[in-house]
């Protein structure tokens, strides 16, 4: 209950107004970028509504982390489809990139990583979710068994960069960071435990890509 709404740091009415304002701003910005970004933004807003708002309120269901992962992967596509501008004589032409197999692979890596990461975050809200009747891995299977399930999935998610790079040192980097993350998570049982080695692996992947 350290979040803004449960802790009453923010009023529900204010939260709704901010959500509407940010949604409208995002539509204006993505419309300026192009039709692909605009359509993706509409889908993201729709996902946010069915995730958080009654009557569906999908955040109360065990598959809710998938919605978060899908929204994050779609956000990647908004950036991916950003146009390049080329000067041709006295005019500027806007060129949009085509969707490549590599981009699709990145999409699924982000989808998997964020979905599993969002699943792990529920460990911090275990007591509150249990009282509120929220269904997730921890409230369904219990804290210890839920931790074992999420640890296994988290370890596998750290191996997804191997879909892009598969040299021996890539295997070492992924397996070491995955193992250390799982060990730290099981020791302290807090969501923030996944971040130190996650960002280390992210830095490695970006450097490897460049």
Rosetta silent file (secondary structure, phi, psi, omega in degrees, C-alpha in Angstrom):
SEQUENCE: XXXXXXXXXXXXXXXXXXXXXXXXXXXXXXXXXXXXXXXXXXXXXXXXXXXXXXXXXXXXXXXXXXXXXXXXXXXXXXXXXXXXXXXXXXXXXXXXXXXXXXXXXXXXXXXXXXXXXXXXXXXXXXXXXXXXXXXXXXXXXXXXXXXXXXXXXXXXXXXXXXXXXXXXXXXXXXXXXXXXXXXXXXXXXXXXXXXXXXXXXXXXXXXXXX
SCORE:     score description
SCORE:     0.000 S_00000001
   1 L     0.000   29.678  177.643    0.000    0.000    0.000 S_00000001
   2 L   -90.293   -3.636 -179.996    2.885    2.392   -0.676 S_00000001
   3 L   -76.230  164.630 -170.243    1.454    3.349   -4.062 S_00000001
   4 L   -59.501  -49.557 -176.777   -0.249    6.707   -4.595 S_00000001
   5 L   -73.054  -49.944  179.122   -3.898    5.602   -4.613 S_00000001
   6 L   -60.756  -31.048 -179.126   -3.849    2.898   -1.888 S_00000001
   7 L   -88.245    2.454  179.295   -1.873    5.216    0.385 S_00000001
   8 L    64.134   18.541  174.947   -4.318    8.088   -0.357 S_00000001
   9 L   -70.311  -22.243  178.326   -1.478   10.336   -1.554 S_00000001
  10 L  -131.529  135.899  178.513   -3.567   10.916   -4.671 S_00000001
  11 L   -74.613  147.006 -179.704   -7.327   11.300   -4.928 S_00000001
  12 H   -60.133  -39.189 -179.639   -9.189    8.935   -7.299 S_00000001
  13 H   -63.893  -42.405  178.213  -10.753   11.855   -9.143 S_00000001
  14 H   -63.688  -41.601  179.535   -7.345   13.445   -9.731 S_00000001
  15 H   -61.474  -42.370  178.943   -5.952   10.130  -10.958 S_00000001
  16 H   -64.415  -42.852 -179.919   -8.797    9.767  -13.471 S_00000001
  17 H   -63.855  -41.534  178.306   -8.345   13.320  -14.714 S_00000001
  18 H   -64.556  -40.397  179.715   -4.587   12.824  -15.157 S_00000001
  19 H   -61.933  -42.386  179.366   -5.168    9.553  -17.005 S_00000001
  20 H   -65.920  -43.714 -179.331   -7.562   11.253  -19.438 S_00000001
  21 H   -62.993  -47.618  179.838   -5.207   14.214  -19.984 S_00000001
  22 H   -63.857  -36.952  178.167   -2.175   11.976  -20.584 S_00000001
  23 H   -62.949  -43.974  179.596   -4.226    9.789  -22.916 S_00000001
  24 H   -65.343  -43.114  178.915   -5.309   12.769  -25.018 S_00000001
  25 H   -61.262  -42.773 -179.499   -1.758   14.137  -25.143 S_00000001
  26 H   -63.752  -35.773  178.303   -0.401   10.752  -26.266 S_00000001
  27 H   -67.547  -41.135  177.607   -2.960   10.606  -29.071 S_00000001
  28 H   -62.941  -45.050 -177.447   -2.003   14.067  -30.318 S_00000001
  29 H   -66.183  -44.620 -178.880    1.712   13.250  -30.231 S_00000001
  30 H   -71.742  -30.588  175.732    1.377    9.882  -31.961 S_00000001
  31 H   -62.879  -35.927  178.632   -0.992   11.337  -34.570 S_00000001
  32 H   -69.259  -29.248 -179.791    1.771   13.794  -35.436 S_00000001
  33 H   -76.486  -39.460 -179.653    4.231   10.920  -35.863 S_00000001
  34 L   156.216  171.044 -175.072    2.081    8.831  -38.192 S_00000001
  35 H   -68.236  -35.222  179.272   -0.865    6.482  -38.543 S_00000001
  36 H   -61.980  -47.959  179.558    1.002    3.423  -37.232 S_00000001
  37 H   -63.206  -38.623 -179.148    1.944    5.180  -33.995 S_00000001
  38 H   -64.034  -45.187  179.876   -1.565    6.600  -33.642 S_00000001
  39 H   -65.604  -40.329  178.319   -3.212    3.179  -34.002 S_00000001
  40 H   -64.807  -38.945  178.543   -0.749    1.596  -31.565 S_00000001
  41 H   -62.962  -39.042  177.469   -1.431    4.382  -29.050 S_00000001
  42 H   -62.267  -43.467  178.682   -5.169    3.677  -29.292 S_00000001
  43 H   -62.569  -42.292  179.652   -4.511   -0.010  -28.604 S_00000001
  44 H   -62.746  -42.063  178.432   -2.284    0.872  -25.615 S_00000001
  45 H   -64.690  -41.166  177.253   -4.958    3.144  -24.138 S_00000001
  46 H   -60.927  -43.496  178.127   -7.555    0.409  -24.632 S_00000001
  47 H   -61.899  -40.150  178.644   -5.290   -2.084  -22.846 S_00000001
  48 H   -63.105  -37.619 -179.389   -4.843    0.382  -19.993 S_00000001
  49 H   -68.338  -48.723 -177.473   -8.609    0.792  -19.637 S_00000001
  50 H   -72.346  -20.471  177.202   -9.444   -2.920  -19.579 S_00000001
  51 H   -74.686  -41.582 -169.564   -6.495   -3.528  -17.246 S_00000001
  52 H  -104.308  -26.544 -168.233   -7.453   -0.967  -14.619 S_00000001
  53 L  -104.690  143.454  171.334  -11.151   -0.120  -14.979 S_00000001
  54 L   -64.735  154.633    8.254  -14.338   -2.023  -14.112 S_00000001
  55 L   -87.042  -15.838 -177.259  -16.129   -4.058  -15.241 S_00000001
  56 L   -73.705  -57.263  179.104  -13.201   -6.025  -16.716 S_00000001
  57 L    42.119   66.945 -172.732  -10.335   -4.771  -14.514 S_00000001
  58 H   -68.409  -12.033  178.539   -7.958   -7.445  -15.781 S_00000001
  59 H   -64.153  -15.951  179.339   -5.298   -6.575  -13.204 S_00000001
  60 H   -84.927    2.918 -176.934   -7.233   -8.808  -10.810 S_00000001
  61 L  -113.380  158.831 -172.602   -6.505  -11.873  -12.927 S_00000001
  62 L   -65.478  -25.750 -178.522   -3.475  -14.111  -13.114 S_00000001
  63 L   -89.358    7.784 -176.956   -2.718  -13.227  -16.750 S_00000001
  64 H   -58.856  -33.743  177.011   -2.591   -9.476  -16.040 S_00000001
  65 H   -59.014  -27.903  177.740    1.247   -9.274  -16.388 S_00000001
  66 H   -63.244  -36.114  179.038    0.795  -10.216  -20.052 S_00000001
  67 H   -64.217  -41.668  178.331   -1.212   -7.013  -20.563 S_00000001
  68 H   -64.894  -44.285  179.124    1.644   -4.954  -19.100 S_00000001
  69 H   -62.820  -40.529  179.464    4.179   -6.779  -21.264 S_00000001
  70 H   -65.406  -41.136  177.551    2.065   -6.280  -24.383 S_00000001
  71 H   -62.171  -39.990  179.086    1.719   -2.553  -23.675 S_00000001
  72 H   -67.654  -41.365  178.803    5.487   -2.224  -23.269 S_00000001
  73 H   -65.568  -37.653  177.036    6.173   -4.158  -26.481 S_00000001
  74 H   -67.273  -34.809  176.803    3.696   -1.974  -28.371 S_00000001
  75 H   -63.119  -37.040  174.564    5.428    1.114  -26.988 S_00000001
  76 H   -58.811  -40.756 -179.673    8.650   -0.200  -28.523 S_00000001
  77 H   -66.583  -31.527  176.314    6.871   -0.334  -31.895 S_00000001
  78 H   -59.761  -44.549  177.238    5.841    3.318  -31.537 S_00000001
  79 H   -69.367  -38.683 -177.585    9.509    4.212  -31.362 S_00000001
  80 H   -62.305  -39.848 -177.219   10.476    1.721  -34.049 S_00000001
  81 L   -82.168    3.868  177.692    8.040    3.203  -36.558 S_00000001
  82 L   -59.294  133.927 -173.009    9.292    6.742  -35.973 S_00000001
  83 L   -78.056  156.944  168.094   10.020    8.216  -39.404 S_00000001
  84 E   -99.698  147.355 -178.292   13.271    9.414  -40.889 S_00000001
  85 E  -113.045  124.964 -176.885   13.302   12.753  -42.674 S_00000001
  86 E  -120.726  129.089  178.275   15.170   13.089  -45.957 S_00000001
  87 E   -81.075  121.829  177.010   15.734   16.357  -47.803 S_00000001
  88 E  -123.458  106.565 -175.967   14.889   16.020  -51.504 S_00000001
  89 L    56.183 -111.460 -175.685   15.582   19.211  -53.433 S_00000001
  90 L  -107.355   18.528 -179.463   13.323   21.810  -51.814 S_00000001
  91 E  -134.468  164.073  178.064   11.128   19.470  -49.804 S_00000001
  92 E  -112.640  124.869  179.623   11.357   17.133  -46.846 S_00000001
  93 E  -106.145  136.074 -179.318   10.173   13.553  -47.304 S_00000001
  94 E   -97.457  120.930 -176.817    9.108   11.415  -44.387 S_00000001
  95 E  -112.300  124.203  179.143   10.264    7.779  -44.656 S_00000001
  96 L   -99.388  136.271  178.847    8.772    5.084  -42.413 S_00000001
  97 L   -71.917  149.651  175.288   10.721    1.871  -41.690 S_00000001
  98 L   -86.314  158.268 -178.563    9.207   -1.467  -42.647 S_00000001
  99 L   -80.741  115.774 -176.810    8.613   -4.161  -40.049 S_00000001
 100 L  -100.299  161.291  175.634   11.544   -6.585  -40.196 S_00000001
 101 H   -57.874  -34.603  178.638   11.908  -10.080  -38.651 S_00000001
 102 H   -64.690  -41.719  178.291   14.526   -8.605  -36.312 S_00000001
 103 H   -64.853  -39.190  177.236   12.065   -5.977  -35.087 S_00000001
 104 H   -63.248  -38.876  178.172    9.445   -8.670  -34.505 S_00000001
 105 H   -63.771  -43.627  175.748   12.004  -10.640  -32.492 S_00000001
 106 H   -59.372  -41.698  179.304   12.714   -7.587  -30.333 S_00000001
 107 H   -55.562  -47.829 -177.082    8.964   -7.181  -29.847 S_00000001
 108 H   -72.513  -32.190  176.025    8.623  -10.696  -28.439 S_00000001
 109 H   -63.896  -44.833  177.582   11.725  -10.379  -26.258 S_00000001
 110 H   -63.715  -42.859  179.102   10.289   -7.231  -24.665 S_00000001
 111 H   -57.464  -47.438 -178.665    6.887   -8.903  -24.323 S_00000001
 112 H   -67.161  -47.907 -175.954    8.377  -11.891  -22.495 S_00000001
 113 H   -62.894  -46.987 -177.228   10.778   -9.911  -20.303 S_00000001
 114 H   -72.123  -36.523  178.539    8.276   -7.282  -19.141 S_00000001
 115 H   -60.774  -46.420 -179.207    5.455   -9.790  -18.655 S_00000001
 116 H   -70.714  -39.640  176.762    7.599  -11.920  -16.347 S_00000001
 117 H   -60.586  -39.175  178.202    9.065   -8.857  -14.627 S_00000001
 118 H   -68.392  -29.831  176.352    5.540   -7.594  -13.941 S_00000001
 119 H   -66.007  -39.912 -178.965    4.681  -10.993  -12.508 S_00000001
 120 H   -66.924  -32.980 -176.606    7.553  -10.692  -10.029 S_00000001
 121 H   -60.687  -23.263 -178.675    6.403   -7.248   -8.849 S_00000001
 122 L   -66.692  -12.784  179.219    3.341   -8.828   -7.260 S_00000001
 123 L   -65.322  -32.257 -179.795    5.556  -10.212   -4.505 S_00000001
 124 L   -72.507  -24.324 -176.077    5.662   -6.747   -2.900 S_00000001
 125 L  -105.124   18.507 -172.285    1.844   -6.513   -2.869 S_00000001
 126 H   -55.032  -51.913 -176.378    1.216  -10.049   -1.643 S_00000001
 127 H   -62.736  -46.365 -179.254   -0.571   -9.184    1.603 S_00000001
 128 H   -66.105  -42.064  179.241   -2.734   -6.453    0.054 S_00000001
 129 H   -65.231  -36.040  179.488   -3.594   -8.528   -3.022 S_00000001
 130 H   -64.085  -42.577  179.533   -4.527  -11.480   -0.819 S_00000001
 131 H   -69.821  -34.303 -177.056   -6.961   -9.341    1.175 S_00000001
 132 H   -84.003   -5.566  178.884   -8.372   -7.717   -1.963 S_00000001
 133 L    77.859   20.752  178.238   -8.954  -11.044   -3.686 S_00000001
 134 L   -74.122  135.022 -179.282   -6.538  -10.287   -6.544 S_00000001
 135 L   -97.601  116.655  172.410   -5.509  -13.400   -8.469 S_00000001
 136 L  -147.309 -179.430 -176.297   -1.830  -13.729   -9.274 S_00000001
 137 H   -55.299  -38.379 -174.763    0.905  -16.332   -8.997 S_00000001
 138 H   -78.793  -38.301 -179.752    1.546  -15.531   -5.317 S_00000001
 139 H   -76.006  -25.442  179.620   -2.054  -15.374   -4.105 S_00000001
 140 H   -81.428  -46.819 -173.865   -2.971  -18.569   -5.965 S_00000001
 141 H  -102.262   -5.529 -176.361    0.042  -20.734   -5.090 S_00000001
 142 L    91.833  161.971 -172.912    1.279  -19.023   -1.932 S_00000001
 143 H   -63.637  -46.774 -174.659    4.380  -16.923   -1.398 S_00000001
 144 H   -70.762  -47.840  179.997    6.993  -19.704   -1.425 S_00000001
 145 H   -67.854  -38.173  177.390    5.646  -21.731   -4.342 S_00000001
 146 H   -61.837  -36.633  178.394    4.866  -18.548   -6.258 S_00000001
 147 H   -66.078  -38.076  178.121    8.463  -17.463   -5.738 S_00000001
 148 H   -65.277  -41.483 -179.732    9.723  -20.750   -7.190 S_00000001
 149 H   -65.469  -48.980 -178.006    7.506  -20.363  -10.265 S_00000001
 150 H   -67.250  -32.846  178.224    8.468  -16.742  -10.899 S_00000001
 151 H   -63.832  -41.909  179.068   12.157  -17.507  -10.274 S_00000001
 152 H   -64.130  -46.425  179.928   12.094  -20.192  -12.965 S_00000001
 153 H   -66.015  -38.029  179.073   10.327  -17.915  -15.449 S_00000001
 154 H   -63.894  -42.464  177.943   12.628  -15.029  -14.565 S_00000001
 155 H   -58.798  -45.068 -179.903   15.698  -17.168  -15.208 S_00000001
 156 H   -65.399  -35.911 -179.500   14.326  -18.136  -18.628 S_00000001
 157 H   -66.371  -31.072  177.841   13.510  -14.515  -19.474 S_00000001
 158 L   -69.884  -13.952  179.592   17.154  -13.562  -18.862 S_00000001
 159 L   -91.745   -6.268 -176.987   18.093  -16.035  -21.587 S_00000001
 160 H   -62.234  -29.742  175.841   15.979  -14.341  -24.291 S_00000001
 161 H   -59.854  -18.265  178.531   18.909  -12.180  -25.551 S_00000001
 162 H   -68.121  -13.284  173.023   20.401  -15.450  -26.776 S_00000001
 163 H   -69.878  -21.841 -179.934   17.825  -15.287  -29.556 S_00000001
 164 L  -100.285  -42.829 -177.335   19.865  -12.366  -30.887 S_00000001
 165 L  -127.347  135.468 -177.024   23.415  -13.267  -29.874 S_00000001
 166 L  -140.002   37.622  170.192   24.722  -16.778  -29.282 S_00000001
 167 L   -79.712  166.258 -176.473   28.480  -16.657  -28.789 S_00000001
 168 H   -60.527  -38.208 -179.998   29.927  -18.423  -25.755 S_00000001
 169 H   -72.058  -22.074  173.725   30.380  -15.152  -23.845 S_00000001
 170 H   -69.317  -42.040  176.302   26.725  -14.301  -24.503 S_00000001
 171 H   -60.915  -42.941 -179.431   25.709  -17.553  -22.832 S_00000001
 172 H   -63.033  -46.213 -178.939   27.986  -16.753  -19.892 S_00000001
 173 H   -61.387  -45.297 -177.550   26.619  -13.213  -19.484 S_00000001
 174 H   -68.786  -44.689 -177.138   22.988  -14.327  -19.600 S_00000001
 175 H   -68.477  -40.671  179.951   23.368  -17.348  -17.325 S_00000001
 176 H   -65.026  -48.964 -179.721   25.456  -15.506  -14.707 S_00000001
 177 H   -65.355  -37.091  177.885   23.113  -12.499  -14.475 S_00000001
 178 H   -63.874  -44.888 -178.423   20.073  -14.795  -14.452 S_00000001
 179 H   -64.994  -44.690 -179.725   21.500  -16.929  -11.644 S_00000001
 180 H   -65.716  -36.921  178.842   22.525  -13.953   -9.506 S_00000001
 181 H   -64.939  -45.905 -179.917   19.121  -12.300   -9.983 S_00000001
 182 H   -63.899  -41.133  178.498   17.239  -15.425   -8.924 S_00000001
 183 H   -63.140  -44.232 -179.865   19.488  -15.898   -5.884 S_00000001
 184 H   -66.306  -41.228  179.588   19.035  -12.284   -4.782 S_00000001
 185 H   -61.988  -43.553 -179.016   15.265  -12.407   -5.320 S_00000001
 186 H   -70.127  -24.531 -179.363   14.913  -15.574   -3.242 S_00000001
 187 H   -79.552  -46.052 -174.538   17.048  -14.104   -0.489 S_00000001
 188 H  -101.303  -18.780  176.814   15.348  -10.736    0.013 S_00000001
 189 L    55.832   43.542  176.675   11.919  -11.471   -1.573 S_00000001
 190 L  -131.133  147.001 -175.597   11.561   -7.925   -2.916 S_00000001
 191 H   -61.320  -35.223 -175.307   10.785   -6.756   -6.440 S_00000001
 192 H   -64.556  -14.180 -177.962   13.757   -4.394   -6.635 S_00000001
 193 H   -62.392  -22.839 -177.130   16.062   -7.422   -6.484 S_00000001
 194 H   -81.299  -14.819 -171.290   15.644   -8.008  -10.219 S_00000001
 195 H   -76.275  -43.006 -175.595   16.927   -4.567  -11.230 S_00000001
 196 H   -54.001  -50.525 -177.041   20.700   -4.579  -10.482 S_00000001
 197 H   -83.240  -22.019  174.286   21.537   -7.500  -12.766 S_00000001
 198 H   -63.023  -48.572 -179.797   18.717   -6.707  -15.173 S_00000001
 199 H   -68.709  -31.196  175.545   20.267   -3.333  -15.976 S_00000001
 200 H   -63.530  -45.297  178.371   23.698   -4.939  -16.127 S_00000001
 201 H   -67.831  -38.395  178.223   22.451   -7.409  -18.737 S_00000001
 202 H   -60.837  -44.061  177.519   20.584   -4.640  -20.564 S_00000001
 203 H   -60.545  -41.879  179.990   23.785   -2.594  -20.786 S_00000001
 204 H   -63.082  -45.037 -177.911   25.603   -5.667  -22.106 S_00000001
 205 H   -63.789  -42.565  179.620   22.940   -6.331  -24.761 S_00000001
 206 H   -63.992  -44.581  178.817   22.943   -2.697  -25.940 S_00000001
 207 H   -63.434  -39.955  178.355   26.744   -2.660  -26.099 S_00000001
 208 H   -64.888  -39.788  179.956   26.719   -5.989  -27.921 S_00000001
 209 H   -65.993  -42.767 -178.489   24.157   -4.696  -30.393 S_00000001
 210 L   -72.443    0.000    0.000   26.121   -1.520  -31.112 S_00000001
